[in-house]
C-alpha cells in the first residue's frame, strides 16, 4: 500500500536535471561518416527548435539535415506553461503565431539543450530540458528520441505529458506515436480535474481519448501534509481501469474501495463519471445513519441528468422500523425562470401510528418567472400528510405549510404592486382546520409611491 499511496502524490516533480555542457568538438567529421552532431550555441540564452515531420516527405533532405533557430528566447524553467519559442499560450489552448488555433496535424516541434542526429538510422536524439509539442499537446522529459522512419517518439526521465483538457500525466518512460495520441507509459501518475489523482504501474493510450491502466489507484482526497505516506480518506484500487474521454467515464475491474486504508467493499465492476465531466447520470454516495423513528437506515440516491437545463434525483430510503420510502428532487432552469421541488411517497407500518398502517407523502414545489423588466410571477405548492411523516423520514419540517400564487411588479425604487392568493395547512394535531383560512385573496396587497402609501385588501 505504501508504494501505491506514494503514487498519488502527483505534484510537479520539480525541474528536470540539466545536462552538463561538453566542450564543442573541433572541425571535421565526427564519430562516423554517417553521423552529424549539433549543440546549440548559448548566445543570450537562445533556444533552438527542430521541426520533425514524417520521413517520406523529407527523404530528400535527410542527406543534409539542418537545425533552424527561431526568435532568440531565453530558456524557461520547467514549471512555465508554454513552449520556449514563443509559439503559443498555455498547454490547454496553445495557439499558432498570430493567434490562430493550433493545427492538430502540425509537425512535432521540440527544444533541447543538446541535439544529435543519426542520418543513417534516421534517429533524432535530444537531451537536457527537452520540450516537445504538437498542436495543443506538450511533453517534457530528460531525454527524447524520435525515429523519423517509424514516427515513434521515446521519452525517458521525469516525463510530463500535458493534455488539451488540462490533464497532466507523469511517467518514468513513455513511447508515443501518431502525434502523441497513441503510446505506452510506465510508472504513471496523473492529475485530473476536480482534484482527481490517479496512479498506475502502466498505461496504454489510444487516439488520445482512451487510457487503459493496470494496477491503478484513484482518489480525490488530499494527502495528509504531516504524513504523506498515510492512506487517503478514501480510494479505489483496481486490477485494471479504462478512462474513456469520449463517454467521460472511468471503469474499473476487480475494484476495492478503501476507507482510511481499510477495505470496505469489493466489486468486480465499478464505474463513475470522469472528474472532467460537467454533468453525468449515476449513483451518488450513499448515506448511512440511525434515528429514533427509522432505526438504522440507508439512502442510495441516483442522479439523472435529463438535459443541460434539468435533472432529477431519486432517493430510496430503506430502514429497519418503517416501510421503504421513495423521494424525488427535481430542478428545471428556463431562460426566464426556474422550477424546483421535492416530493416523496411512503407509509407507516403502524409502530408509531397506534397500529394503523397508512400511506403518506409530501410535495414542496416552487416556481419563479420573470415576465418582463417590471413584472414577475411565482407559485409555491406545499402539502404533506402529517407532521409525523416529515419528521420520521427526515424531510424539511414545518408546522404550517403555505401555498401561494402571486404576481408582482416593480417600477424603479419607489413603486411596488402585488396580487396573490394563499392557502394554509396546519400540521399540528391541535390545529383546528376550521379556523385556518383555506384561501385568502388580496387583489392589491400594497402600493407605494414617492411621498404616499396606500393599501387595499
Tab-separated table of C-alpha atoms in Angstrom:
chain	number	residue	atom	x	y	z
A	1	UNK	CA	0.000	0.000	0.000
A	2	UNK	CA	2.754	2.455	0.803
A	3	UNK	CA	4.171	2.408	-2.709
A	4	UNK	CA	0.717	2.899	-4.211
A	5	UNK	CA	-0.035	5.687	-1.799
A	6	UNK	CA	3.136	7.429	-2.866
A	7	UNK	CA	1.947	7.287	-6.464
A	8	UNK	CA	-0.957	9.537	-5.521
A	9	UNK	CA	1.465	12.357	-4.772
A	10	UNK	CA	1.068	13.627	-8.319
A	11	UNK	CA	2.589	17.019	-7.685
A	12	UNK	CA	5.083	18.619	-10.017
A	13	UNK	CA	8.294	16.611	-9.535
A	14	UNK	CA	10.355	19.755	-9.923
A	15	UNK	CA	12.741	20.907	-12.614
A	16	UNK	CA	14.334	18.318	-14.850
A	17	UNK	CA	18.043	17.676	-14.388
A	18	UNK	CA	20.087	19.810	-16.702
A	19	UNK	CA	22.834	18.175	-18.730
A	20	UNK	CA	26.352	19.435	-18.140
A	21	UNK	CA	27.780	21.227	-21.190
A	22	UNK	CA	30.505	19.440	-23.067
A	23	UNK	CA	33.408	21.028	-24.997
A	24	UNK	CA	32.475	21.860	-28.576
A	25	UNK	CA	34.065	19.399	-30.984
A	26	UNK	CA	36.553	20.646	-33.466
A	27	UNK	CA	36.138	20.954	-37.165
A	28	UNK	CA	35.999	17.871	-39.316
A	29	UNK	CA	33.893	14.696	-39.283
A	30	UNK	CA	32.527	13.379	-36.009
A	31	UNK	CA	32.354	9.758	-34.695
A	32	UNK	CA	31.427	8.244	-38.089
A	33	UNK	CA	30.816	9.085	-41.720
A	34	UNK	CA	27.014	8.814	-41.336
A	35	UNK	CA	26.589	10.785	-38.081
A	36	UNK	CA	26.477	14.514	-37.514
A	37	UNK	CA	26.047	16.228	-34.184
A	38	UNK	CA	24.809	19.699	-33.301
A	39	UNK	CA	24.841	21.542	-29.992
A	40	UNK	CA	23.014	24.881	-29.901
A	41	UNK	CA	25.230	27.798	-29.107
A	42	UNK	CA	24.265	29.556	-25.900
A	43	UNK	CA	24.056	33.150	-27.097
A	44	UNK	CA	21.871	35.253	-24.807
A	45	UNK	CA	20.045	32.061	-23.869
A	46	UNK	CA	18.853	31.340	-27.437
A	47	UNK	CA	16.678	28.235	-27.925
A	48	UNK	CA	16.958	26.043	-30.997
A	49	UNK	CA	13.951	24.328	-32.451
A	50	UNK	CA	13.917	21.292	-34.716
A	51	UNK	CA	10.755	20.563	-36.702
A	52	UNK	CA	10.069	16.851	-37.075
A	53	UNK	CA	7.867	15.638	-39.909
A	54	UNK	CA	7.162	12.151	-41.291
A	55	UNK	CA	10.125	10.556	-43.003
A	56	UNK	CA	8.720	10.201	-46.525
A	57	UNK	CA	8.304	13.922	-47.364
A	58	UNK	CA	11.776	14.733	-46.025
A	59	UNK	CA	13.667	11.827	-47.560
A	60	UNK	CA	15.444	14.163	-49.932
A	61	UNK	CA	16.518	16.424	-47.069
A	62	UNK	CA	17.998	13.707	-44.891
A	63	UNK	CA	21.386	13.940	-46.581
A	64	UNK	CA	21.757	17.471	-45.287
A	65	UNK	CA	19.576	17.984	-42.240
A	66	UNK	CA	19.544	21.349	-40.575
A	67	UNK	CA	18.547	22.920	-37.287
A	68	UNK	CA	16.504	26.088	-37.758
A	69	UNK	CA	16.629	28.598	-34.896
A	70	UNK	CA	13.542	30.645	-34.134
A	71	UNK	CA	13.491	34.002	-32.404
A	72	UNK	CA	16.094	34.085	-29.632
A	73	UNK	CA	14.226	33.479	-26.380
A	74	UNK	CA	15.783	32.650	-23.014
A	75	UNK	CA	15.270	29.111	-21.758
A	76	UNK	CA	12.375	28.919	-19.286
A	77	UNK	CA	12.183	26.833	-16.153
A	78	UNK	CA	10.269	23.577	-16.478
A	79	UNK	CA	7.348	24.961	-14.496
A	80	UNK	CA	6.372	27.517	-17.150
A	81	UNK	CA	3.377	26.620	-19.270
A	82	UNK	CA	4.213	27.477	-22.866
A	83	UNK	CA	6.916	26.463	-25.335
A	84	UNK	CA	10.238	28.258	-25.283
A	85	UNK	CA	9.997	29.606	-28.796
A	86	UNK	CA	7.048	31.877	-28.104
A	87	UNK	CA	4.750	29.850	-30.389
A	88	UNK	CA	1.743	29.688	-28.125
A	89	UNK	CA	-0.036	30.169	-24.873
A	90	UNK	CA	-0.939	27.725	-22.137
A	91	UNK	CA	-0.755	23.991	-22.730
A	92	UNK	CA	-4.555	23.751	-22.537
A	93	UNK	CA	-5.079	26.083	-25.519
A	94	UNK	CA	-1.817	26.516	-27.412
A	95	UNK	CA	-2.126	28.711	-30.477
A	96	UNK	CA	-0.037	29.201	-33.570
A	97	UNK	CA	1.599	32.525	-34.417
A	98	UNK	CA	-0.921	35.270	-34.996
A	99	UNK	CA	-3.463	33.856	-32.545
A	100	UNK	CA	-4.768	31.147	-34.934
A	101	UNK	CA	-5.921	27.839	-33.400
A	102	UNK	CA	-3.305	25.127	-33.090
A	103	UNK	CA	-3.234	22.754	-36.073
A	104	UNK	CA	-3.762	19.146	-34.860
A	105	UNK	CA	-1.850	17.877	-37.933
A	106	UNK	CA	1.144	20.174	-37.473
A	107	UNK	CA	4.585	18.519	-37.218
A	108	UNK	CA	6.155	17.731	-33.867
A	109	UNK	CA	8.454	20.503	-32.648
A	110	UNK	CA	10.861	20.411	-29.719
A	111	UNK	CA	13.573	22.344	-27.953
A	112	UNK	CA	16.525	20.921	-26.036
A	113	UNK	CA	19.963	21.809	-24.757
A	114	UNK	CA	21.669	19.157	-26.883
A	115	UNK	CA	20.520	17.628	-30.191
A	116	UNK	CA	22.080	14.736	-32.091
A	117	UNK	CA	21.025	13.380	-35.495
A	118	UNK	CA	21.914	9.946	-36.888
A	119	UNK	CA	21.422	10.308	-40.646
A	120	UNK	CA	21.930	6.648	-41.443
A	121	UNK	CA	19.333	5.367	-38.939
A	122	UNK	CA	17.019	8.377	-39.155
A	123	UNK	CA	17.167	8.966	-35.369
A	124	UNK	CA	16.998	12.360	-33.708
A	125	UNK	CA	18.095	12.433	-30.044
A	126	UNK	CA	17.723	15.309	-27.618
A	127	UNK	CA	18.933	15.670	-24.050
A	128	UNK	CA	18.563	18.265	-21.340
A	129	UNK	CA	15.359	20.199	-20.641
A	130	UNK	CA	13.520	18.692	-23.589
A	131	UNK	CA	10.142	20.180	-24.509
A	132	UNK	CA	8.228	18.684	-27.427
A	133	UNK	CA	4.814	19.877	-28.564
A	134	UNK	CA	2.406	19.174	-31.386
A	135	UNK	CA	-0.803	21.139	-31.737
A	136	UNK	CA	-2.100	21.587	-28.191
A	137	UNK	CA	-0.198	18.687	-26.566
A	138	UNK	CA	3.071	19.322	-24.751
A	139	UNK	CA	5.626	16.822	-23.426
A	140	UNK	CA	8.681	17.371	-21.229
A	141	UNK	CA	11.449	14.902	-20.392
A	142	UNK	CA	15.139	14.498	-19.634
A	143	UNK	CA	15.802	12.570	-22.843
A	144	UNK	CA	13.873	12.389	-26.092
A	145	UNK	CA	14.393	10.182	-29.155
A	146	UNK	CA	12.424	10.415	-32.386
A	147	UNK	CA	12.582	7.801	-35.163
A	148	UNK	CA	11.720	9.568	-38.404
A	149	UNK	CA	11.220	6.266	-40.206
A	150	UNK	CA	8.542	4.894	-37.851
A	151	UNK	CA	7.255	8.137	-36.292
A	152	UNK	CA	7.801	6.732	-32.769
A	153	UNK	CA	8.976	9.102	-30.029
A	154	UNK	CA	10.560	7.757	-26.842
A	155	UNK	CA	10.920	9.889	-23.713
A	156	UNK	CA	12.765	8.940	-20.521
A	157	UNK	CA	13.255	10.571	-17.158
A	158	UNK	CA	10.705	12.879	-15.474
A	159	UNK	CA	8.263	12.604	-18.355
A	160	UNK	CA	5.350	15.057	-18.242
A	161	UNK	CA	2.507	14.944	-20.763
A	162	UNK	CA	0.083	17.895	-20.739
A	163	UNK	CA	-3.265	17.251	-22.422
A	164	UNK	CA	-5.596	19.807	-24.071
A	165	UNK	CA	-8.257	19.288	-21.357
A	166	UNK	CA	-5.809	20.213	-18.589
A	167	UNK	CA	-4.917	16.661	-17.537
A	168	UNK	CA	-1.259	16.239	-16.568
A	169	UNK	CA	0.311	12.786	-16.770
A	170	UNK	CA	3.666	11.917	-15.223
A	171	UNK	CA	5.679	8.819	-16.167
A	172	UNK	CA	9.111	7.289	-15.827
A	173	UNK	CA	9.213	6.335	-19.502
A	174	UNK	CA	6.890	6.835	-22.458
A	175	UNK	CA	6.792	5.562	-26.033
A	176	UNK	CA	4.396	7.602	-28.176
A	177	UNK	CA	3.369	7.748	-31.803
A	178	UNK	CA	0.669	9.231	-34.016
A	179	UNK	CA	1.462	12.742	-32.744
A	180	UNK	CA	1.395	11.740	-29.037
A	181	UNK	CA	-2.100	10.250	-29.317
A	182	UNK	CA	-1.083	6.563	-29.079
A	183	UNK	CA	1.539	5.028	-26.863
A	184	UNK	CA	2.626	3.134	-23.766
A	185	UNK	CA	3.686	4.708	-20.446
A	186	UNK	CA	5.379	3.160	-17.410
A	187	UNK	CA	5.125	4.331	-13.789
A	188	UNK	CA	2.131	6.569	-14.433
A	189	UNK	CA	0.715	9.302	-12.203
A	190	UNK	CA	-1.973	11.729	-13.289
A	191	UNK	CA	-3.600	14.945	-12.109
A	192	UNK	CA	-7.227	15.092	-13.280
A	193	UNK	CA	-9.969	17.673	-12.944
A	194	UNK	CA	-11.752	18.281	-9.604
A	195	UNK	CA	-8.600	17.298	-7.668
A	196	UNK	CA	-8.715	13.750	-9.063
A	197	UNK	CA	-5.461	11.794	-8.659
A	198	UNK	CA	-4.603	8.524	-10.334
A	199	UNK	CA	-1.569	6.227	-10.207
A	200	UNK	CA	-0.841	3.028	-12.125
A	201	UNK	CA	2.006	0.673	-12.936
A	202	UNK	CA	1.482	1.233	-16.646
A	203	UNK	CA	-0.877	2.752	-19.177
A	204	UNK	CA	-1.726	2.386	-22.845
A	205	UNK	CA	-3.368	5.280	-24.672
A	206	UNK	CA	-5.370	5.052	-27.889
A	207	UNK	CA	-6.278	8.024	-30.010
A	208	UNK	CA	-5.552	10.374	-27.124
A	209	UNK	CA	-9.044	9.633	-25.774
A	210	UNK	CA	-8.836	6.185	-24.124
A	211	UNK	CA	-6.357	5.280	-21.397
A	212	UNK	CA	-6.099	1.666	-20.262
A	213	UNK	CA	-4.323	1.392	-16.901
A	214	UNK	CA	-3.073	-1.601	-14.922
A	215	UNK	CA	-2.863	-1.861	-11.108
A	216	UNK	CA	-4.498	1.508	-10.667
A	217	UNK	CA	-5.343	3.636	-7.622
A	218	UNK	CA	-7.764	6.585	-7.770
A	219	UNK	CA	-8.788	9.177	-5.188
A	220	UNK	CA	-9.787	12.832	-4.996
A	221	UNK	CA	-8.636	13.324	-1.391
A	222	UNK	CA	-5.573	15.374	-0.482
A	223	UNK	CA	-2.791	13.549	1.306
A	224	UNK	CA	-2.059	14.355	4.908
A	225	UNK	CA	0.579	17.152	4.992
A	226	UNK	CA	2.113	15.774	8.210
A	227	UNK	CA	2.349	12.189	6.880
A	228	UNK	CA	2.146	11.947	3.056
A	229	UNK	CA	2.559	8.155	3.234
A	230	UNK	CA	-0.664	7.846	5.218
A	231	UNK	CA	-3.537	6.414	3.129
A	232	UNK	CA	-6.108	8.992	1.979
A	233	UNK	CA	-9.599	9.137	3.445
A	234	UNK	CA	-10.918	7.034	0.570
A	235	UNK	CA	-9.527	5.489	-2.575
A	236	UNK	CA	-10.365	2.905	-5.207
A	237	UNK	CA	-7.885	0.177	-6.119
A	238	UNK	CA	-8.385	-1.993	-9.177
A	239	UNK	CA	-6.611	-4.584	-11.252
A	240	UNK	CA	-7.489	-2.718	-14.433
A	241	UNK	CA	-9.191	0.554	-15.343
A	242	UNK	CA	-10.254	2.317	-18.539
A	243	UNK	CA	-10.571	6.096	-18.754
A	244	UNK	CA	-12.753	6.903	-21.758
A	245	UNK	CA	-12.829	10.627	-22.505
A	246	UNK	CA	-15.451	10.164	-25.226
A	247	UNK	CA	-18.048	8.749	-22.821
A	248	UNK	CA	-16.479	10.708	-19.902
A	249	UNK	CA	-16.405	7.684	-17.599
A	250	UNK	CA	-13.799	5.677	-15.686
A	251	UNK	CA	-14.493	1.931	-15.448
A	252	UNK	CA	-12.735	-0.441	-13.039
A	253	UNK	CA	-12.364	-4.230	-12.988
A	254	UNK	CA	-11.815	-6.119	-9.724
A	255	UNK	CA	-12.115	-2.946	-7.680
A	256	UNK	CA	-11.734	-2.490	-3.916
A	257	UNK	CA	-12.956	0.612	-2.091
A	258	UNK	CA	-10.836	1.540	0.935
A	259	UNK	CA	-11.631	3.958	3.736
A	260	UNK	CA	-8.593	5.111	5.676
A	261	UNK	CA	-6.642	2.247	4.121
A	262	UNK	CA	-9.141	-0.434	5.215
A	263	UNK	CA	-11.045	-2.376	2.530
A	264	UNK	CA	-14.808	-1.930	2.926
A	265	UNK	CA	-16.199	-3.022	-0.459
A	266	UNK	CA	-15.144	-5.322	-3.274
A	267	UNK	CA	-16.880	-5.363	-6.638
A	268	UNK	CA	-15.893	-6.971	-9.943
A	269	UNK	CA	-17.170	-3.916	-11.806
A	270	UNK	CA	-17.280	-0.244	-10.848
A	271	UNK	CA	-17.865	2.863	-12.938
A	272	UNK	CA	-18.128	6.573	-12.216
A	273	UNK	CA	-18.053	9.800	-14.282
A	274	UNK	CA	-14.726	11.242	-15.284
A	275	UNK	CA	-13.774	14.160	-12.998
A	276	UNK	CA	-13.787	16.431	-16.034
A	277	UNK	CA	-17.408	15.634	-16.903
A	278	UNK	CA	-19.639	18.639	-16.100
A	279	UNK	CA	-22.824	16.555	-15.582
A	280	UNK	CA	-23.350	12.817	-15.672
A	281	UNK	CA	-26.029	10.427	-14.513
A	282	UNK	CA	-25.182	7.853	-11.866
A	283	UNK	CA	-25.407	6.840	-8.223
A	284	UNK	CA	-24.288	9.314	-5.591
A	285	UNK	CA	-22.582	8.393	-2.342
A	286	UNK	CA	-24.982	6.573	-0.021
A	287	UNK	CA	-25.968	7.899	3.401
A	288	UNK	CA	-25.990	5.621	6.444
A	289	UNK	CA	-27.469	6.558	9.802
A	290	UNK	CA	-29.746	5.813	12.715
A	291	UNK	CA	-32.733	7.710	14.129
A	292	UNK	CA	-35.363	7.019	16.749
A	293	UNK	CA	-38.136	6.923	14.145
A	294	UNK	CA	-36.393	4.942	11.387
A	295	UNK	CA	-33.881	2.861	13.293
A	296	UNK	CA	-30.916	2.023	11.074
A	297	UNK	CA	-31.414	3.362	7.553
A	298	UNK	CA	-29.599	3.763	4.257
A	299	UNK	CA	-30.182	6.235	1.416
A	300	UNK	CA	-28.906	5.380	-2.079
A	301	UNK	CA	-29.564	8.442	-4.289
A	302	UNK	CA	-29.443	8.250	-8.069
A	303	UNK	CA	-28.813	11.409	-10.110
A	304	UNK	CA	-30.356	11.640	-13.587
A	305	UNK	CA	-29.054	14.437	-15.819
A	306	UNK	CA	-32.122	14.791	-18.056
A	307	UNK	CA	-30.587	17.503	-20.225
A	308	UNK	CA	-28.410	20.584	-19.896
A	309	UNK	CA	-31.112	22.509	-18.029
A	310	UNK	CA	-32.927	19.908	-15.897
A	311	UNK	CA	-32.151	16.989	-13.595
A	312	UNK	CA	-33.880	14.583	-11.236
A	313	UNK	CA	-32.537	12.901	-8.110
A	314	UNK	CA	-34.294	9.754	-6.888
A	315	UNK	CA	-33.630	8.859	-3.238
A	316	UNK	CA	-34.846	5.466	-1.960
A	317	UNK	CA	-34.777	5.112	1.844
A	318	UNK	CA	-34.684	1.679	3.479
A	319	UNK	CA	-34.957	1.400	7.266
A	320	UNK	CA	-35.454	-1.218	9.958
A	321	UNK	CA	-38.538	0.344	11.621
A	322	UNK	CA	-40.657	1.641	8.729
A	323	UNK	CA	-41.743	0.764	5.233
A	324	UNK	CA	-39.431	1.873	2.389
A	325	UNK	CA	-39.740	5.462	1.232
A	326	UNK	CA	-39.082	6.988	-2.199
A	327	UNK	CA	-38.076	10.643	-2.507
A	328	UNK	CA	-37.612	12.897	-5.560
A	329	UNK	CA	-35.847	16.196	-6.167
A	330	UNK	CA	-36.422	17.974	-9.478
A	331	UNK	CA	-34.831	21.104	-10.954
A	332	UNK	CA	-35.556	22.863	-14.245
A	333	UNK	CA	-33.990	26.099	-15.466
A	334	UNK	CA	-35.604	28.286	-18.147
A	335	UNK	CA	-34.378	31.416	-19.870
A	336	UNK	CA	-36.939	33.414	-17.910
A	337	UNK	CA	-37.154	31.491	-14.611
A	338	UNK	CA	-36.889	28.189	-12.802
A	339	UNK	CA	-38.932	25.399	-11.237
A	340	UNK	CA	-37.671	23.206	-8.395
A	341	UNK	CA	-39.148	20.999	-5.757
A	342	UNK	CA	-39.133	17.820	-3.715
A	343	UNK	CA	-41.735	15.099	-3.296
A	344	UNK	CA	-41.977	11.691	-1.677
A	345	UNK	CA	-44.257	8.736	-1.130
A	346	UNK	CA	-44.094	6.177	1.657
A	347	UNK	CA	-46.074	4.803	4.525
A	348	UNK	CA	-46.222	3.836	8.203
A	349	UNK	CA	-46.243	0.232	9.321
A	350	UNK	CA	-48.250	1.023	12.490
A	351	UNK	CA	-45.425	1.231	15.034
A	352	UNK	CA	-45.793	4.980	15.512
A	353	UNK	CA	-49.444	5.360	14.476
A	354	UNK	CA	-51.173	3.171	17.046
A	355	UNK	CA	-51.148	0.080	14.882
A	356	UNK	CA	-52.722	1.803	11.894
A	357	UNK	CA	-50.964	1.337	8.565
A	358	UNK	CA	-51.369	4.263	6.225
A	359	UNK	CA	-49.970	5.725	3.009
A	360	UNK	CA	-48.272	9.106	3.313
A	361	UNK	CA	-46.300	11.614	1.271
A	362	UNK	CA	-45.457	15.239	0.651
A	363	UNK	CA	-44.759	17.768	-2.100
A	364	UNK	CA	-42.813	21.039	-1.871
A	365	UNK	CA	-42.764	22.787	-5.245
A	366	UNK	CA	-41.907	26.350	-6.238
A	367	UNK	CA	-41.564	28.359	-9.439
A	368	UNK	CA	-40.191	31.806	-10.183
A	369	UNK	CA	-40.616	33.569	-13.555
A	370	UNK	CA	-39.551	36.968	-14.888
A	371	UNK	CA	-42.260	38.162	-17.283
A	372	UNK	CA	-40.575	41.396	-18.343
A	373	UNK	CA	-38.482	44.166	-16.863
A	374	UNK	CA	-41.295	45.195	-14.480
A	375	UNK	CA	-43.370	42.093	-13.741
A	376	UNK	CA	-42.610	38.709	-12.269
A	377	UNK	CA	-44.791	35.799	-11.156
A	378	UNK	CA	-44.357	32.755	-8.987
A	379	UNK	CA	-46.012	29.985	-7.050
A	380	UNK	CA	-45.398	27.757	-4.032
A	381	UNK	CA	-47.171	24.424	-3.530
A	382	UNK	CA	-46.585	22.867	-0.087
A	383	UNK	CA	-48.649	19.927	1.123
A	384	UNK	CA	-47.901	16.972	3.431
A	385	UNK	CA	-49.740	14.070	5.035
A	386	UNK	CA	-48.737	14.933	8.581
A	387	UNK	CA	-46.099	16.454	10.781
A	388	UNK	CA	-45.089	12.963	11.901
A	389	UNK	CA	-44.346	11.917	8.326
A	390	UNK	CA	-41.927	14.817	7.706
A	391	UNK	CA	-40.121	14.230	10.980
A	392	UNK	CA	-39.924	10.451	10.542
A	393	UNK	CA	-38.401	10.464	7.058
A	394	UNK	CA	-36.157	13.487	7.647
A	395	UNK	CA	-37.790	15.949	5.252
A	396	UNK	CA	-37.973	19.711	5.767
A	397	UNK	CA	-40.144	20.168	8.815
A	398	UNK	CA	-42.683	22.980	9.047
A	399	UNK	CA	-45.727	23.197	11.330
A	400	UNK	CA	-47.697	25.392	8.912
A	401	UNK	CA	-47.444	24.947	5.143
A	402	UNK	CA	-48.218	27.925	2.921
A	403	UNK	CA	-49.168	27.563	-0.733
A	404	UNK	CA	-49.473	30.652	-2.896
A	405	UNK	CA	-49.575	32.086	-6.392
A	406	UNK	CA	-48.653	35.714	-6.979
A	407	UNK	CA	-47.939	38.429	-9.498
A	408	UNK	CA	-45.878	41.464	-8.578
A	409	UNK	CA	-44.460	44.480	-10.304
A	410	UNK	CA	-41.595	46.897	-9.671
A	411	UNK	CA	-41.028	50.389	-11.042
A	412	UNK	CA	-37.735	51.997	-10.136
A	413	UNK	CA	-37.308	52.006	-6.359
A	414	UNK	CA	-40.481	53.858	-5.455
A	415	UNK	CA	-43.430	51.778	-6.681
A	416	UNK	CA	-44.435	48.187	-5.955
A	417	UNK	CA	-47.668	46.265	-6.636
A	418	UNK	CA	-48.674	42.702	-5.825
A	419	UNK	CA	-51.669	40.418	-6.190
A	420	UNK	CA	-51.683	36.913	-4.696
A	421	UNK	CA	-53.804	34.013	-3.461
A	422	UNK	CA	-52.817	31.815	-0.491
A	423	UNK	CA	-53.843	28.605	1.219
A	424	UNK	CA	-52.605	27.255	4.545
A	425	UNK	CA	-52.269	23.771	6.040
A	426	UNK	CA	-51.632	23.214	9.733
A	427	UNK	CA	-49.776	20.017	10.593
A	428	UNK	CA	-50.013	20.032	14.402
A	429	UNK	CA	-52.532	17.698	15.966
A	430	UNK	CA	-54.035	20.620	17.939
A	431	UNK	CA	-54.636	22.773	14.849
A	432	UNK	CA	-58.322	23.467	14.150
A	433	UNK	CA	-58.639	23.413	10.380
A	434	UNK	CA	-61.967	25.295	10.658
A	435	UNK	CA	-60.124	28.348	11.955
A	436	UNK	CA	-57.335	28.271	9.364
A	437	UNK	CA	-58.157	30.172	6.155
A	438	UNK	CA	-58.092	27.856	3.173
A	439	UNK	CA	-57.711	30.717	0.728
A	440	UNK	CA	-57.022	34.407	1.094
A	441	UNK	CA	-57.136	36.705	-1.906
A	442	UNK	CA	-55.593	40.135	-1.937
A	443	UNK	CA	-56.254	41.958	-5.224
A	444	UNK	CA	-53.638	44.559	-4.354
A	445	UNK	CA	-51.680	43.915	-1.194
A	446	UNK	CA	-49.666	47.130	-1.286
A	447	UNK	CA	-48.696	50.002	-3.486
A	448	UNK	CA	-46.051	52.554	-2.587
A	449	UNK	CA	-45.221	55.753	-4.382
A	450	UNK	CA	-42.858	58.553	-3.567
A	451	UNK	CA	-44.365	60.617	-0.759
A	452	UNK	CA	-47.514	58.465	-0.286
A	453	UNK	CA	-48.557	54.970	0.787
A	454	UNK	CA	-51.845	53.175	0.167
A	455	UNK	CA	-53.057	49.610	0.704
A	456	UNK	CA	-56.107	47.658	-0.343
A	457	UNK	CA	-57.103	44.167	0.681
